[in-house]
PDB file of C-alpha atoms in Angstrom:
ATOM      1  CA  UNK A   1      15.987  72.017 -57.365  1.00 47.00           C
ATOM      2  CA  UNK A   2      15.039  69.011 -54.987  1.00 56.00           C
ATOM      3  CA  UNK A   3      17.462  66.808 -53.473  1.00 61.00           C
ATOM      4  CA  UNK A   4      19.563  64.300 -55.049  1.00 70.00           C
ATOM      5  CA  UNK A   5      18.600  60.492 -54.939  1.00 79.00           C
ATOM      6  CA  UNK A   6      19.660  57.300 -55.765  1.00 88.00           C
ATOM      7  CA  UNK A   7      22.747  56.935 -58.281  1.00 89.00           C
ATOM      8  CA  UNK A   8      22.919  60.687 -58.128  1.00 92.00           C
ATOM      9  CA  UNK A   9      23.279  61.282 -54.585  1.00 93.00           C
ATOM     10  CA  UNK A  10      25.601  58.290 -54.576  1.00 95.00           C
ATOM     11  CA  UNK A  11      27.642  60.025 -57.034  1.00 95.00           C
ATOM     12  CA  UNK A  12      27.756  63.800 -55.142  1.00 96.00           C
ATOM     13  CA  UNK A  13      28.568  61.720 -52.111  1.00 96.00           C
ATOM     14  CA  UNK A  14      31.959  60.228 -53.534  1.00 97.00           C
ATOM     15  CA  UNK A  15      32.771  62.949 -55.416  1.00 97.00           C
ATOM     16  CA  UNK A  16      32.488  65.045 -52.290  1.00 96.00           C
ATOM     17  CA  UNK A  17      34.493  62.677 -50.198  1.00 97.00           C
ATOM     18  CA  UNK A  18      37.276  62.461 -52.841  1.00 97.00           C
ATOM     19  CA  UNK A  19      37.971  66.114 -54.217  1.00 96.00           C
ATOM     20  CA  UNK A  20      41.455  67.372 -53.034  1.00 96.00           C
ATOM     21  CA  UNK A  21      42.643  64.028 -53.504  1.00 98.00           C
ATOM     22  CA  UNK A  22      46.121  63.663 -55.794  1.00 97.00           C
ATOM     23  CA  UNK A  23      44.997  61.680 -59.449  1.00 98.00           C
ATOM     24  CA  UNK A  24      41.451  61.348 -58.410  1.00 98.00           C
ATOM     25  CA  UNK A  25      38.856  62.810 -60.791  1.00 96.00           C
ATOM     26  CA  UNK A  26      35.101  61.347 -60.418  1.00 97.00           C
ATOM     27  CA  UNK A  27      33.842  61.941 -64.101  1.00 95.00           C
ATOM     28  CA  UNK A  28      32.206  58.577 -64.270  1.00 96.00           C
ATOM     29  CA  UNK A  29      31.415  55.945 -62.198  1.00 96.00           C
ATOM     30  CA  UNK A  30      32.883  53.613 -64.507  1.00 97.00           C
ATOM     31  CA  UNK A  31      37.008  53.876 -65.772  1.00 97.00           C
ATOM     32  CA  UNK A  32      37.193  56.600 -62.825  1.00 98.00           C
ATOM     33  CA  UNK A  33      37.406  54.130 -60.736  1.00 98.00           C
ATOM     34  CA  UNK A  34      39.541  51.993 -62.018  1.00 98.00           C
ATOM     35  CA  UNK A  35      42.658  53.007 -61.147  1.00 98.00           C
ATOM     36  CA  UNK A  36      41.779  52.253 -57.764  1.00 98.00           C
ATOM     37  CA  UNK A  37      42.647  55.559 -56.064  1.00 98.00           C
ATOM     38  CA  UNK A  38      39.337  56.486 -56.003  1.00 98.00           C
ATOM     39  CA  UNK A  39      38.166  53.651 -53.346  1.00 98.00           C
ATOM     40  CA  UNK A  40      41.280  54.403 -51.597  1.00 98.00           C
ATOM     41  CA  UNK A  41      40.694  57.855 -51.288  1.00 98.00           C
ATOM     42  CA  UNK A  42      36.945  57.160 -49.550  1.00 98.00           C
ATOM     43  CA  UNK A  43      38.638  54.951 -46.823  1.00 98.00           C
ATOM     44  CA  UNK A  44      41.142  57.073 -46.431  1.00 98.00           C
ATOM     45  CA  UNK A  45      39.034  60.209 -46.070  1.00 97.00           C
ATOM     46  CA  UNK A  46      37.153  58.336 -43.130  1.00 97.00           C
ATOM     47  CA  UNK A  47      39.959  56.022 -41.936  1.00 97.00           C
ATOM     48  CA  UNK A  48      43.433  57.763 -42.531  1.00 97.00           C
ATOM     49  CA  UNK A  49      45.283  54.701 -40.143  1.00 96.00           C
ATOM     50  CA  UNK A  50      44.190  52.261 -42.461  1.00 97.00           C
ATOM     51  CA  UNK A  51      45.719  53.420 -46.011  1.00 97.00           C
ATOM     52  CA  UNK A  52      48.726  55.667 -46.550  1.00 97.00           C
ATOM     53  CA  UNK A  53      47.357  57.340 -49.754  1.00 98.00           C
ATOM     54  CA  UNK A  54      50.398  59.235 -50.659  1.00 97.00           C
ATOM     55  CA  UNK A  55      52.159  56.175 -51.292  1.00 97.00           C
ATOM     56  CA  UNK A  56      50.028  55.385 -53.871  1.00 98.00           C
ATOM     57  CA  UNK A  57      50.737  55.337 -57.586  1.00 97.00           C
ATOM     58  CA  UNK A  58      47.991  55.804 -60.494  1.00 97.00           C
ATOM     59  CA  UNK A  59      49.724  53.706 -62.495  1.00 97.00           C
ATOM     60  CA  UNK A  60      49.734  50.972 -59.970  1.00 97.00           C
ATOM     61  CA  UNK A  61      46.383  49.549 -60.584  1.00 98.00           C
ATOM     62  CA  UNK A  62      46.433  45.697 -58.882  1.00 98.00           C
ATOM     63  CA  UNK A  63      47.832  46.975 -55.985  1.00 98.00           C
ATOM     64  CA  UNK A  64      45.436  50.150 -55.407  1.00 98.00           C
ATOM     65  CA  UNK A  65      42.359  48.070 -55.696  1.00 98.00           C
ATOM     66  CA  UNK A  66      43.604  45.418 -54.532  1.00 98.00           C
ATOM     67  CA  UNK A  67      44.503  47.234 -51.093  1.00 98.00           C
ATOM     68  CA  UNK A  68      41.097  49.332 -51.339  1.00 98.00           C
ATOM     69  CA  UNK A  69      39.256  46.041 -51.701  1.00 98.00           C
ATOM     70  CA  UNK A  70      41.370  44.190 -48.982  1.00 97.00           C
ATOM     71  CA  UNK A  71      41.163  46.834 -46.336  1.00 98.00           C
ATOM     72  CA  UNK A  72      37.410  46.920 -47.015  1.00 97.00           C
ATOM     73  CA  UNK A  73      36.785  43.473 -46.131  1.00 97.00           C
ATOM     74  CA  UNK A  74      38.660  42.580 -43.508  1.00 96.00           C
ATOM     75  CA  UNK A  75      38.984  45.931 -41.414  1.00 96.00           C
ATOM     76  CA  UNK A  76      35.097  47.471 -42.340  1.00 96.00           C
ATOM     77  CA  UNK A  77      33.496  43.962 -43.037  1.00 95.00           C
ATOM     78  CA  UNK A  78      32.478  45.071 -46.629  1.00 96.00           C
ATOM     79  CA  UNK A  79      32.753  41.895 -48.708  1.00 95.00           C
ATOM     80  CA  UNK A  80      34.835  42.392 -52.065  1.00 92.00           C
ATOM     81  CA  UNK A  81      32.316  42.722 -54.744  1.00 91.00           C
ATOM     82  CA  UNK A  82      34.904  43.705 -57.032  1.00 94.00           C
ATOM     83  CA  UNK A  83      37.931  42.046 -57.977  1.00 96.00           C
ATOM     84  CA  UNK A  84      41.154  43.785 -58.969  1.00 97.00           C
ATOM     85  CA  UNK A  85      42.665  41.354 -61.587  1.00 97.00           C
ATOM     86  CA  UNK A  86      39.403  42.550 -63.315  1.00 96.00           C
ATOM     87  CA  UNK A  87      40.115  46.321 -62.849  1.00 97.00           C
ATOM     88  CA  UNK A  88      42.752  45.824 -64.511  1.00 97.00           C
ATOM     89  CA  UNK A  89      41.699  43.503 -67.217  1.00 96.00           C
ATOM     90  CA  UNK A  90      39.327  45.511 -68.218  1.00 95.00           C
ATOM     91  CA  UNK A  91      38.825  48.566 -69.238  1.00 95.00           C
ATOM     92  CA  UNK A  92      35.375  50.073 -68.388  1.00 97.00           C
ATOM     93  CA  UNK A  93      34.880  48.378 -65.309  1.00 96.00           C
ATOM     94  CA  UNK A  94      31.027  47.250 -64.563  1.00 95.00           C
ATOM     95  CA  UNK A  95      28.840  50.439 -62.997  1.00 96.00           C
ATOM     96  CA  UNK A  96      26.654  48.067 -61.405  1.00 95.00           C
ATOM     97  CA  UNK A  97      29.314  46.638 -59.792  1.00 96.00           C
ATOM     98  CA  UNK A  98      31.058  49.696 -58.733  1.00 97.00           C
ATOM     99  CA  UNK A  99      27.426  51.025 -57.728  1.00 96.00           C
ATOM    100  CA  UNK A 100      26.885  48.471 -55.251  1.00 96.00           C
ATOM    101  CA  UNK A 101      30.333  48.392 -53.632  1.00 97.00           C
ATOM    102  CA  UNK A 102      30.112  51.963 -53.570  1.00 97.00           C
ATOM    103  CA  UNK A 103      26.761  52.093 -51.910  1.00 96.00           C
ATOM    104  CA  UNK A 104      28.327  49.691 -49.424  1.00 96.00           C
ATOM    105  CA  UNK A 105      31.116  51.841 -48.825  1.00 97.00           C
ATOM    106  CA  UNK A 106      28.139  54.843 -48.766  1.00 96.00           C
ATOM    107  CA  UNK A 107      26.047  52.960 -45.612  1.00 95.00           C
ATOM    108  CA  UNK A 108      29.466  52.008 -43.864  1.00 96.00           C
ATOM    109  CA  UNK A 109      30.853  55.479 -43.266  1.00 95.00           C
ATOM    110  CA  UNK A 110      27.389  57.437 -43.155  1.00 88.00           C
ATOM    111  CA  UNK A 111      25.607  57.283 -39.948  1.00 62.00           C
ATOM    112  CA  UNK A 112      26.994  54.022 -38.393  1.00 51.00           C
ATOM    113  CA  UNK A 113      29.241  54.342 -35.155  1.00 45.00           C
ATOM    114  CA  UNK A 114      31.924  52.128 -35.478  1.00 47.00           C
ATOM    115  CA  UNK A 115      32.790  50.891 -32.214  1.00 40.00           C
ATOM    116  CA  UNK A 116      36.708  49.345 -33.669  1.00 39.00           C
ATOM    117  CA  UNK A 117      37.625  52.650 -35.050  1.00 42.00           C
ATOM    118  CA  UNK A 118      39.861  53.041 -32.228  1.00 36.00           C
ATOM    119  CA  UNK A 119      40.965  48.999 -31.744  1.00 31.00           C
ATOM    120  CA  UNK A 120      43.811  48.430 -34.345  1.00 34.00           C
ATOM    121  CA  UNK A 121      44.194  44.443 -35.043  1.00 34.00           C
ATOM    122  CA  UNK A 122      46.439  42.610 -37.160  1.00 33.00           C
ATOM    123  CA  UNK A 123      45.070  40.238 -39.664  1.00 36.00           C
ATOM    124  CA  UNK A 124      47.001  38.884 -42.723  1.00 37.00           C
ATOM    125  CA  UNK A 125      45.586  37.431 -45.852  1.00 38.00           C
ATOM    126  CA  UNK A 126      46.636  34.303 -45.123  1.00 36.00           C
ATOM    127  CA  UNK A 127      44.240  33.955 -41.961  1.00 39.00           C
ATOM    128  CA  UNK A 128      41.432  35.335 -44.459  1.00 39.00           C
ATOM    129  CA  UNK A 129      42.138  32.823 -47.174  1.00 36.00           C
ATOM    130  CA  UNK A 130      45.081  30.063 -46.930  1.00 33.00           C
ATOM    131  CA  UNK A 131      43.863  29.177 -50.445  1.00 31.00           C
ATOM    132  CA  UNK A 132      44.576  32.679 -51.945  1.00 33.00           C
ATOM    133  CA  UNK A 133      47.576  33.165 -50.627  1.00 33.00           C
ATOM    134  CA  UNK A 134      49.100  29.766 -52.001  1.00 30.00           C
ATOM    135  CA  UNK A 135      48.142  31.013 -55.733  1.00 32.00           C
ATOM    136  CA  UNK A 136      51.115  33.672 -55.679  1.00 36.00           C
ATOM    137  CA  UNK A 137      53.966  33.863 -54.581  1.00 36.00           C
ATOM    138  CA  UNK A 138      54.570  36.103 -51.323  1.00 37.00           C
ATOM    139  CA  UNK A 139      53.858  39.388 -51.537  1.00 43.00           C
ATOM    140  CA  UNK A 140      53.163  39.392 -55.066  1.00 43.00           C
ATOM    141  CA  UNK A 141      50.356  39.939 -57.141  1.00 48.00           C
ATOM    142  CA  UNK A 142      49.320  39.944 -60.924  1.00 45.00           C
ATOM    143  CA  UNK A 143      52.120  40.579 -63.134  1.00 48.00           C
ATOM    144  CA  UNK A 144      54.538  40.145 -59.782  1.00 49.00           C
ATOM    145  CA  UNK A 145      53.009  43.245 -58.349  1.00 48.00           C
ATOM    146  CA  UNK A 146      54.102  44.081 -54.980  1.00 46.00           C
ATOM    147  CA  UNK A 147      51.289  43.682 -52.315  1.00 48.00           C
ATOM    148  CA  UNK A 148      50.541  44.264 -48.956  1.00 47.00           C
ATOM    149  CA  UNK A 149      50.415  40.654 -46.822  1.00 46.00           C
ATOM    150  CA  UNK A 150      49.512  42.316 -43.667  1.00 65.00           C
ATOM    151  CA  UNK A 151      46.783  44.358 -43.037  1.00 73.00           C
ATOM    152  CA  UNK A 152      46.511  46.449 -40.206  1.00 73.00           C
ATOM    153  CA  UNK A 153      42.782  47.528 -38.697  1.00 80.00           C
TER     154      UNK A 153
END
């Protein structure tokens, strides 16, 4: 049997980096990742400083991908393809979607030296985007959701 390409090798890849991880089970690369643990897991496998994973709830949805998605962009520089109000509207979130961020997430952490790993900066969302953070209140998200306002890379 040859080697794996494409979505397949995409898919060995993540579940690879997530096995051994509490709640996380890769059956699909659709409604297994929507509970967000799943793209928290991947960072966290490659960049344990940035996301305390066993503080994190599968029933929590918002705030895992919101966090996931969050970290992403403003610590790695991977723009938030997904959005987490949507994870949790819907759900069977979109594979393309999730097959692009993922692949993102895939070219990141395979093969690039990262010369910040070891810089830790503090950025909060409100730097990122004033406008976002006026549309809730303070630390809260959908369905007043705790959040993280401070981000720490």
């Amino acid at each position: 049997m040859g080697e794996k390409r494409g979505m397949k090798a995409l898919e060995a890849w993540c579940r690879n980096i997530a096995s051994g991880y509490r709640d996380v089970r890769l059956d699909n690369m659709t409604t297994s990742w929507r509970d967000g643990l799943a793209f928290c897991a991947i960072i966290h496998h490659f960049r344990p400083d940035l996301i305390d994973f066993d503080s994190l709830s599968k029933e929590n949805v918002f705030h895992n991908n919101n966090l996931a998605f969050t970290v992403a962009e403003q610590c790695l520089g991977i723009p938030a393809l997904l959005d987490a109000e949507d994870m949790v509207t819907y759900k069977v979130p979109d594979k393309l979607s999730i097959m692009t961020y993922l692949s993102q997430l895939y070219k990141y952490f395979n093969g690039v030296e990262h010369s910040s790993i070891n810089s830790p900066t503090k950025r909060s969302l409100e730097e990122k985007d004033p406008i976002s953070a006026l549309a809730e209140p303070p630390g809260k998200g959908i369905n007043g959701q705790s959040i993280t306002s401070e981000i720490f890379c």
